Coordinates of C-alpha atoms in Angstrom, one line a residue:
X150 CA -1.1 -1.2 1.2
X151 CA -4.1 -0.8 -1.6
X152 CA -6.3 0.2 -4.7
X153 CA -9.4 3.1 -7.0
X154 CA -11.5 4.1 -9.8
X155 CA -14.2 5.6 -11.8
X156 CA -15.7 6.6 -14.9
X157 CA -18.1 10.5 -16.0
X158 CA -17.8 12.9 -19.3
X159 CA -16.4 15.4 -18.0
X160 CA -18.2 18.7 -18.3
X161 CA -18.1 22.1 -19.9
X162 CA -17.7 23.9 -16.5
X163 CA -14.8 25.5 -16.1
X164 CA -13.6 24.3 -12.6
X165 CA -10.3 25.0 -12.7
X166 CA -9.2 22.3 -14.9
X167 CA -6.9 23.3 -17.3
X168 CA -5.4 20.4 -18.9
X169 CA -8.2 18.4 -20.4
X170 CA -8.4 21.0 -23.5
X171 CA -7.1 18.1 -25.6
X172 CA -7.5 14.3 -25.9
X173 CA -5.0 11.9 -25.3
X174 CA -4.0 9.4 -27.9
X175 CA -4.9 6.3 -28.3
X176 CA -1.7 3.3 -28.0
X177 CA -1.5 1.3 -31.3
X178 CA -3.3 -1.8 -31.1
X179 CA -5.8 -1.2 -27.6
X180 CA -8.6 1.1 -29.6
X181 CA -11.0 -1.5 -28.5
X182 CA -10.0 -1.4 -24.7
X183 CA -10.0 2.6 -24.9
X184 CA -13.2 2.9 -26.5
X185 CA -15.5 0.5 -24.2
X186 CA -18.7 2.1 -22.4
X187 CA -18.9 1.3 -19.4
X188 CA -22.5 0.1 -17.6
X189 CA -22.9 1.4 -14.5
X190 CA -25.5 -0.4 -11.6
X191 CA -26.0 0.5 -8.3
X192 CA -24.4 -1.4 -5.9
X193 CA -26.0 0.0 -2.7
X194 CA -25.5 2.8 0.1
X195 CA -25.1 5.4 -3.5
X196 CA -22.4 3.6 -5.3
X197 CA -22.3 2.3 -8.3
X198 CA -20.4 -0.7 -10.3
X199 CA -19.2 -1.5 -13.3
X200 CA -16.2 -3.4 -14.8
X201 CA -13.2 -2.7 -17.6
X202 CA -12.0 -5.1 -20.2
X203 CA -7.5 -4.8 -19.9
X204 CA -5.1 -7.4 -21.8
X205 CA -3.6 -9.5 -19.6
X206 CA -0.9 -8.6 -22.1
X207 CA 0.2 -6.0 -23.4
X208 CA 2.3 -7.6 -26.4
X209 CA -0.6 -9.8 -27.7
X210 CA -3.9 -7.2 -27.3
X211 CA -5.7 -9.9 -28.9
X212 CA -4.8 -12.5 -26.6
X213 CA -6.5 -12.9 -22.4
X214 CA -8.3 -10.3 -20.9
X215 CA -8.8 -9.1 -17.3
X216 CA -11.6 -7.8 -16.1
X217 CA -11.0 -4.6 -13.4
X218 CA -13.7 -3.8 -11.2
X219 CA -14.9 -0.7 -10.8
X220 CA -16.6 1.5 -8.1
X221 CA -18.3 5.3 -8.0
X222 CA -19.8 7.6 -6.1
X223 CA -20.6 9.8 -8.0
X224 CA -20.3 13.8 -7.5
X225 CA -22.7 15.9 -5.3
X226 CA -22.8 18.6 -8.0
X227 CA -23.6 17.7 -11.4
X228 CA -23.5 20.7 -12.5
X229 CA -20.3 22.3 -11.2
X230 CA -18.1 18.4 -12.0
X231 CA -14.8 18.3 -12.8
X232 CA -14.7 14.4 -13.8
X233 CA -13.1 11.4 -11.9
X234 CA -10.5 11.3 -9.2
X235 CA -9.4 7.6 -9.4
X236 CA -8.0 6.6 -5.7
X237 CA -5.9 3.8 -5.0
X238 CA -5.2 2.8 -1.2
X239 CA -1.9 0.7 -1.7
X240 CA -1.1 -2.5 -1.2
X241 CA 0.1 -3.8 -3.5
X242 CA -3.1 -6.7 -3.1
X243 CA -5.3 -3.8 -1.4
X244 CA -8.8 -3.7 -2.7
X245 CA -9.4 0.1 -4.1
X246 CA -13.1 -1.2 -3.7
X247 CA -13.0 -1.8 -0.8
X248 CA -11.1 1.8 -0.1
X249 CA -14.3 3.6 -2.2
X250 CA -16.6 1.9 -0.2
X251 CA -15.4 2.2 3.3
X252 CA -13.5 5.6 2.8
X253 CA -14.6 7.9 -0.4
X254 CA -17.3 10.1 2.3
X255 CA -13.9 11.1 4.7
X256 CA -12.5 12.5 0.7
X257 CA -13.2 16.7 1.7
X258 CA -16.2 17.9 0.6
X259 CA -15.5 20.2 -2.4
X260 CA -13.8 17.1 -3.9
X261 CA -16.7 15.0 -3.2
X262 CA -19.0 17.5 -4.6
X263 CA -16.9 18.2 -8.0
X264 CA -15.6 14.9 -8.7
X265 CA -16.5 11.1 -9.0
X266 CA -14.3 9.2 -6.1
X267 CA -13.6 6.7 -8.1
X268 CA -12.1 3.0 -6.6
X269 CA -11.0 -0.1 -8.6
X270 CA -9.1 -3.8 -8.1
X271 CA -6.0 -3.8 -9.8
X272 CA -5.2 -6.9 -11.2
X273 CA -4.6 -9.8 -9.4
X274 CA -6.2 -8.3 -7.3
X275 CA -9.5 -8.8 -5.1
X276 CA -12.4 -8.7 -7.9
X277 CA -10.2 -8.4 -10.5
X278 CA -9.1 -12.4 -11.3
X279 CA -7.3 -12.3 -8.0
X280 CA -4.3 -14.1 -7.3
X281 CA -4.9 -17.0 -5.4
X282 CA -2.1 -19.6 -3.8
X283 CA -2.5 -20.1 -0.5
X284 CA -5.5 -21.8 2.0
X285 CA -6.4 -19.6 5.4
X286 CA -3.8 -22.8 7.1
X287 CA -1.2 -22.8 4.9
X288 CA -1.3 -19.2 5.4
X289 CA -1.4 -19.4 9.6
X290 CA 2.0 -21.6 9.1
X291 CA 3.3 -19.0 6.9
X292 CA 2.5 -16.3 9.0
X293 CA 3.6 -18.0 12.6
X294 CA 6.7 -19.0 10.9
X295 CA 10.0 -17.3 12.9
X296 CA 11.0 -14.8 10.3
X297 CA 13.7 -13.9 13.3
X298 CA 15.5 -17.0 12.7
X299 CA 18.9 -18.1 15.3
X300 CA 20.3 -20.7 13.8
X301 CA 20.6 -22.8 10.6
X302 CA 17.6 -24.5 11.6
X303 CA 14.7 -21.5 11.9
X304 CA 16.7 -20.3 8.1
X305 CA 16.0 -23.4 7.0
X306 CA 12.7 -23.7 8.0
X307 CA 12.4 -19.6 6.5
X308 CA 13.3 -21.1 3.3
X309 CA 11.2 -24.1 3.1
X310 CA 7.8 -22.3 3.7
X311 CA 8.6 -19.2 1.2
X312 CA 10.0 -21.5 -1.1
X313 CA 6.5 -23.9 -1.0
X314 CA 4.4 -20.3 -0.9
X315 CA 6.1 -19.7 -4.3
X316 CA 5.4 -23.1 -5.4
X317 CA 2.0 -23.6 -5.2
X318 CA 1.8 -20.0 -6.9
X319 CA 3.3 -21.3 -9.8
X320 CA 1.1 -24.0 -9.1
X321 CA -2.7 -22.7 -9.4
X322 CA -1.7 -18.9 -11.6
X323 CA 1.6 -19.4 -13.6
X324 CA 0.4 -18.3 -16.7
X325 CA -0.9 -14.7 -14.7
X326 CA 2.0 -14.3 -12.6
X327 CA 4.3 -12.2 -15.2
X328 CA 1.5 -9.5 -16.1
X329 CA 0.5 -8.7 -12.6
X330 CA 3.2 -6.1 -11.8
X331 CA 2.9 -2.0 -11.5
X332 CA 3.8 -1.5 -15.0
X333 CA 0.7 -2.8 -16.1
X334 CA -1.7 -1.8 -13.6
X335 CA -0.1 1.3 -14.5
X336 CA -1.3 1.4 -17.9
X337 CA -4.6 -0.8 -17.0
X338 CA -5.0 2.8 -15.8
X339 CA -5.1 4.7 -18.5
X340 CA -7.6 2.7 -19.9
X341 CA -9.7 3.5 -16.8
X342 CA -8.9 6.6 -17.4
X343 CA -10.5 6.8 -21.2
X344 CA -13.6 4.4 -19.9
X345 CA -14.3 6.6 -17.5
X346 CA -14.3 9.6 -20.1
X347 CA -11.7 12.0 -19.0
X348 CA -9.1 13.5 -21.4
X349 CA -6.6 13.1 -18.0
X350 CA -6.2 11.8 -15.7
X351 CA -6.9 12.8 -11.6
X352 CA -5.8 10.6 -9.1
X353 CA -5.4 10.1 -5.8
X354 CA -2.7 7.6 -4.8
X355 CA -1.9 6.4 -0.9
X356 CA 1.7 4.0 0.2
X357 CA 1.9 1.4 -3.0
X358 CA -0.8 3.3 -4.5
X359 CA 2.3 6.2 -5.6
X360 CA 4.4 4.2 -7.3
X361 CA 1.3 3.3 -8.8
X362 CA 0.9 6.4 -9.5
X363 CA 4.7 7.4 -10.6
X364 CA 4.8 4.1 -13.0
X365 CA 1.7 6.4 -14.8
X366 CA 2.9 9.4 -14.4
X367 CA 6.6 7.7 -16.3
X368 CA 4.7 6.1 -19.0
X369 CA 2.2 8.7 -19.8
X370 CA 3.1 12.1 -18.7
X371 CA 1.3 14.3 -21.2
X372 CA -2.2 12.0 -20.0
X373 CA -1.4 13.5 -16.1
X374 CA -3.8 16.2 -15.0
X375 CA -3.5 16.1 -11.5
X376 CA -1.7 13.7 -9.1
X377 CA -1.3 13.4 -5.3
X378 CA 1.3 11.0 -4.0
X379 CA 0.6 10.1 -0.3
X380 CA 3.3 8.0 1.6
X381 CA 5.3 8.0 -1.2
X382 CA 7.7 4.9 -1.7
X383 CA 11.0 5.3 -3.1
X384 CA 11.4 3.3 -6.9
X385 CA 14.7 4.3 -7.0
X386 CA 16.0 1.3 -4.3
X387 CA 16.6 -1.8 -4.3
X388 CA 13.9 -4.4 -3.3
X389 CA 16.2 -5.1 -0.5
X390 CA 16.5 -1.4 0.2
X391 CA 13.2 -0.8 0.3
X392 CA 12.7 -3.4 3.0
X393 CA 15.1 -2.1 5.3
X394 CA 15.0 1.6 5.1
X395 CA 10.7 0.6 6.1
X396 CA 12.2 -0.9 9.0
X397 CA 13.5 1.9 9.9
X398 CA 10.5 4.1 9.8
X399 CA 8.8 1.3 11.6
X400 CA 11.4 1.9 14.7
X401 CA 10.8 5.3 14.0
X402 CA 7.2 5.1 14.9
X403 CA 7.2 2.6 17.9
X404 CA 10.1 5.7 19.7
X405 CA 7.0 7.7 19.2
X406 CA 5.0 5.3 20.7
X407 CA 7.4 4.7 23.9
X408 CA 7.5 9.1 23.8
X409 CA 4.0 9.3 23.7
X410 CA 3.2 6.2 26.8
X411 CA 5.9 8.4 29.0
X412 CA 4.4 11.8 28.5
X413 CA 0.5 10.5 28.8
X414 CA 1.1 8.8 32.2
X415 CA 1.9 6.0 34.5
X416 CA 3.4 4.1 31.1
X417 CA 3.3 0.3 32.3
X418 CA 6.3 0.0 30.5
X419 CA 8.7 2.0 32.2
X420 CA 9.2 5.8 32.4
X421 CA 11.5 6.9 29.6
X422 CA 11.0 5.9 25.5
X423 CA 14.1 4.0 26.2
X424 CA 12.8 2.1 28.7
X425 CA 9.6 1.5 26.4
X426 CA 11.4 0.0 24.2
X427 CA 13.6 -1.8 26.0
X428 CA 10.1 -3.1 27.5
X429 CA 9.0 -4.3 24.1
X430 CA 12.6 -5.8 22.9
X431 CA 12.5 -8.4 25.9
X432 CA 8.7 -8.9 25.7
X433 CA 9.5 -9.8 21.9
X434 CA 12.6 -11.8 22.7
X435 CA 10.4 -13.5 26.0
X436 CA 7.6 -15.0 23.4
X437 CA 10.4 -16.1 20.3
X438 CA 11.2 -18.6 23.6
X439 CA 7.3 -19.5 24.7
X440 CA 4.7 -18.1 22.6
X441 CA 1.6 -16.4 24.0
X442 CA -1.3 -17.8 24.1
X443 CA -4.9 -16.3 23.0
X444 CA -8.7 -16.7 23.8
X445 CA -9.8 -16.5 19.9
X446 CA -8.8 -19.8 18.6
X447 CA -5.7 -22.1 19.2
X448 CA -2.6 -20.7 17.8
X449 CA -0.2 -19.4 19.9
X450 CA 1.8 -16.5 19.3
X451 CA 4.9 -16.2 18.0
X452 CA 7.3 -13.9 17.6
X453 CA 6.8 -13.5 14.7
X454 CA 2.4 -12.7 14.6
X455 CA 3.4 -10.6 17.9
X456 CA 5.7 -8.1 15.7
X457 CA 3.1 -7.9 13.1
X458 CA 0.6 -7.3 15.5
X459 CA 3.1 -4.3 16.7
X460 CA 3.4 -2.9 13.3
X461 CA 0.1 -3.2 12.5
X462 CA -1.1 -0.4 15.6
X463 CA 1.9 1.1 14.8
X464 CA 0.1 2.7 10.9
X465 CA -2.4 4.5 13.0
X466 CA -2.1 7.0 15.8
X467 CA -5.6 6.5 17.0
X468 CA -4.5 3.0 18.0
X469 CA -2.0 3.6 20.2
X470 CA -4.2 3.2 22.8
X471 CA -5.0 -0.3 21.8
X472 CA -1.3 -1.1 21.5
X473 CA -0.6 -0.3 25.0
X474 CA -3.6 -2.3 26.2
X475 CA -2.3 -5.4 24.4
X476 CA 1.1 -5.0 25.2
X477 CA 0.3 -4.3 29.1
X478 CA -2.3 -8.1 28.7
X479 CA 0.8 -10.1 26.5
X480 CA 3.3 -8.5 29.2
X481 CA 1.4 -9.0 32.3
X482 CA -0.9 -11.9 31.8
X483 CA 0.6 -13.7 28.8
X484 CA -2.0 -13.5 26.4
X485 CA -1.7 -12.7 23.4
X486 CA -5.2 -12.1 22.3
X487 CA -5.1 -8.1 21.5
X488 CA -1.9 -8.8 19.4
X489 CA -3.4 -11.5 17.2
X490 CA -6.5 -9.6 17.0
X491 CA -4.5 -7.0 14.9
X492 CA -2.1 -9.2 13.2
X493 CA -5.3 -11.0 11.9
X494 CA -6.0 -6.9 10.9
X495 CA -3.0 -6.6 9.6
X496 CA -3.0 -9.5 7.1
X497 CA -6.9 -9.8 6.1
X498 CA -7.8 -12.5 8.0
X499 CA -11.1 -13.9 9.0
X500 CA -12.1 -14.8 11.8
X501 CA -13.1 -18.3 10.0
X502 CA -9.9 -18.6 9.0
X503 CA -9.7 -17.7 5.7
X504 CA -8.3 -14.9 4.4
X505 CA -8.4 -12.2 1.2
X506 CA -5.8 -12.4 -1.1
X507 CA -4.2 -10.0 -0.4
X508 CA -0.5 -11.5 1.3
X509 CA -1.4 -13.5 -2.5
X510 CA -1.4 -10.2 -4.5
X511 CA 1.4 -8.5 -2.7
X512 CA 4.0 -11.4 -3.3
X513 CA 3.1 -11.7 -6.5
X514 CA 3.1 -7.8 -7.1
X515 CA 6.7 -7.2 -5.2
X516 CA 8.2 -10.1 -7.0
X517 CA 7.4 -9.2 -10.0
X518 CA 7.9 -5.6 -9.5
X519 CA 12.3 -5.4 -8.7
X520 CA 15.2 -8.5 -9.3
X521 CA 15.4 -10.0 -6.0
X522 CA 18.8 -11.6 -4.3
X523 CA 19.1 -15.0 -5.9
X524 CA 19.2 -16.9 -2.7
X525 CA 18.6 -18.0 0.9
X526 CA 22.4 -16.9 1.6
X527 CA 22.1 -13.3 0.2
X528 CA 18.8 -12.8 1.9
X529 CA 19.8 -13.6 5.6
X530 CA 23.0 -10.8 4.8
X531 CA 20.5 -8.3 4.2
X532 CA 18.4 -9.3 7.6
X533 CA 21.5 -9.2 9.2
X534 CA 22.1 -5.6 7.4
X535 CA 18.4 -4.6 8.8
X536 CA 18.6 -6.1 12.2
X537 CA 21.5 -3.3 13.1
X538 CA 19.9 -0.7 12.0
X539 CA 16.4 -2.0 12.6
X540 CA 16.9 -4.3 16.0
X541 CA 12.4 -5.0 16.5
X542 CA 11.4 -4.8 13.1
X543 CA 14.7 -5.6 10.4
X544 CA 14.5 -9.7 10.3
X545 CA 10.6 -9.6 9.8
X546 CA 10.1 -6.8 7.5
X547 CA 13.4 -8.3 5.2
X548 CA 12.4 -11.8 5.8
X549 CA 9.3 -11.2 5.1
X550 CA 10.4 -10.6 1.2
X551 CA 12.1 -14.0 0.9
X552 CA 9.1 -15.8 -1.1
X553 CA 10.9 -13.7 -3.9
X554 CA 13.8 -15.5 -4.1
X555 CA 11.6 -18.3 -5.4
X556 CA 9.5 -16.7 -7.8
X557 CA 8.5 -18.2 -11.1
X558 CA 8.6 -14.5 -12.5
X559 CA 11.6 -12.3 -12.6
X560 CA 12.3 -9.3 -14.0
X561 CA 15.7 -7.8 -15.3
X562 CA 14.9 -4.4 -14.8
X563 CA 16.5 -2.5 -12.2
X564 CA 15.1 -0.1 -10.1
X565 CA 15.6 3.3 -11.4
X566 CA 14.9 7.0 -10.7
X567 CA 11.4 8.3 -12.0
X568 CA 11.2 12.0 -13.6
X569 CA 7.4 11.9 -15.7
X570 CA 9.6 14.4 -17.4
X571 CA 6.3 17.0 -19.3
X572 CA 3.6 16.2 -16.4
X573 CA 2.0 19.1 -14.9
X574 CA 3.5 19.6 -11.0
X575 CA 2.8 16.3 -8.8
X576 CA 2.1 16.7 -5.1
X577 CA 4.3 14.3 -3.2
X578 CA 3.1 14.3 0.5
X579 CA 5.5 13.1 2.9
X580 CA 4.4 12.6 6.8
X581 CA 7.5 12.6 9.3
X582 CA 6.8 9.6 11.4
X583 CA 5.6 7.6 9.0
X584 CA 6.7 3.9 9.9
X585 CA 5.7 2.2 6.4
X586 CA 6.4 4.4 3.8
X587 CA 9.6 6.9 5.4
X588 CA 9.5 11.0 5.3
X589 CA 12.9 10.7 3.3
X590 CA 11.2 8.7 0.6
X591 CA 9.0 11.5 0.1
X592 CA 11.4 13.7 -0.5
X593 CA 13.2 11.5 -2.4
X594 CA 10.3 11.2 -5.0
X595 CA 10.0 14.8 -5.0
X596 CA 13.2 15.4 -5.7
X597 CA 12.7 12.6 -8.9
X598 CA 10.0 14.1 -10.6
X599 CA 10.6 16.7 -13.4
X600 CA 7.8 18.5 -12.0
X601 CA 7.5 17.3 -8.4
X602 CA 6.3 19.0 -5.0
X603 CA 6.4 18.4 -1.5
X604 CA 4.1 18.6 0.9
X605 CA 4.9 17.8 4.3
X606 CA 2.6 16.3 7.0
X607 CA 4.6 16.6 10.6
X608 CA 2.7 13.8 12.0
X609 CA 2.4 10.2 12.9
X610 CA 0.8 7.8 11.5
X611 CA 0.8 6.3 7.6
X612 CA 0.0 8.7 5.3
X613 CA -1.5 12.0 6.3
X614 CA -4.5 12.6 4.1
X615 CA -7.3 11.1 5.7
X616 CA -6.4 12.2 9.0
X617 CA -8.5 15.1 8.8
X618 CA -5.6 17.6 9.2
X619 CA -7.3 20.5 7.8
X620 CA -4.2 22.6 6.3
X621 CA -3.4 19.2 4.1
X622 CA -7.4 19.0 3.4
X623 CA -7.2 22.2 2.1
X624 CA -3.4 21.9 -0.3
X625 CA -4.4 18.4 -1.5
X626 CA -8.0 19.2 -2.4
X627 CA -7.4 23.1 -3.8
X628 CA -4.5 21.4 -5.8
X629 CA -6.7 18.7 -6.9
X630 CA -9.7 21.2 -8.3
X631 CA -7.7 24.0 -9.3
X632 CA -4.7 21.7 -10.7
X633 CA -2.2 24.5 -8.5
X634 CA 0.2 23.5 -5.9
X635 CA 0.9 24.1 -3.2
X636 CA 3.9 25.8 -2.8
X637 CA 7.3 23.6 -3.3
X638 CA 7.9 22.8 0.9
X639 CA 5.1 23.6 2.4
X640 CA 4.9 21.6 6.5
X641 CA 1.1 21.4 8.3
X642 CA 0.8 20.6 11.7

C-alpha cells in the first residue's frame, strides 16, 4: 500500500480552480516551514526532485527536523497549468517517489497537461528519514513464521518473532517512532502544499493514501480544493476489525479468481468455483505440513509465504493468469518458485536478499495510528474470529499485526468517523471486488464525510483509477480539473 507530491505557483489561468482565491493561514510557530522555497533539480527522464523540511514533533517545531523527499513531473501545458496534484499510492510504507516515477505518465492526459504530478515519501518511508529495524535474514524469518498457528508452541513462536521485531525497532528508531503516524504525515502534506505554491490542496490518494487524505481533510478542511480517495480505508474501525474486514476482502477476490478460472475453461483446479477454492484450501493445508522447495534460493515456501504470494496476485486482475500458473506449479510439481516470487514482490524483497523499508515503515505507522490489543491472547481471539469469516486469509492477515502488541509507542486515541466538516466535495472511489480495501469501506467513508461523493467501479483488483476504465478516468479527471464532482452514487463498469 503507498505515497506521492509536487511544487509550483498557481498561474492566472481560469481552469475551473474555484477554491484558491483565499490564501490558507499558516499555523502558529510554523512560518519557517510554510515559507520554504524549494530547489528543484532534474533527476532523470523529465522528472524533478527536491526536499522539504518538516518538524519531527509539531509541538516542538524548533527541535528535530525530517527531510521529505519530493518528485514531480511538470505539467505539459504551462499556459493552462492549474497547480500540483499531490499523490499517495498507499501502504503505509510505500514510496510515493517511486510511484510517480513509475505511474505519472499513466494518469489521464488532461491531468498531465494541467497539473504537475507530484510524489513524496512520507516521514519514515524510503528516502524521507526511513525507519529501519530489520535485516534481510531477520525479515525472511519473520515472514516464513507460521502465521496460522495450530498449537501453543506455534503461537508462542509467532509471539517471539513479533516481539523481537518490535524490540529491534525500539533499539534502532525509538525517538522517531512516536512521530511517524498518519496525523503527522497529514500535517506534513499541508507544509508541502504551501511549499509547492498551492493555496488549496489537490490530491489523489490510493489505499492507505485515502486514510491519509481523509486525515488531511479533517485537520485542514478549508484547505481542500479537490480530493480523490481511491480504494478507501474506513477510519472508524478498530485495528483488529480493520484486519478482519480486509481478510474478508481477499476471500471475495479469491472467489472472483475462481469464477474466472472456471469460465476460461480447462481450469486445473476444478470445474466449479467451490472446487477451485477447495483445492486452494487443501494445498495450503498440505504446505503447512510440508513446505515447498523453490529454484530461487534455499528458502522453503511455507504456508505463510504461499498465502502472501496468492494475496499479491489478487491485487491486480492482470496477475490472475500468473496466479493460475503459480498454483499449477505448486500443486502439480511441488514447486513454489513462482509463489515465492509473488510473495517477495509483495514485501519488496530484492533478489540479493535485502528489503526496502516498506515493512518496517508499515508496522511503525500502523502500530501508532490506533490502539492495539494488549496481549497475545487477545490477538488470538481476533484471529479465531477472522478464521470463521475468512478461512484462508483471516489468521494470516490478523496475526500479521501482532508486533503492535509489543510496540514501544502506543496511542490511546480511539478510532472515530471522519467528517471533514467544511471541506468542498470529496470523491471516494470504491471497487466492488477490491481484495485489500473492501467496497463497504468506500461506502462507509463517503457516508462519514460531510461532503463525501461515492463513485463505484464494478470491477476487480485493488483501487480503480489507474486500471484504465474510461468512465472512472473521465469522472476523476473532470472533478480534479473543475472541482465539480460526479453525481453521488455513479457506477462505472
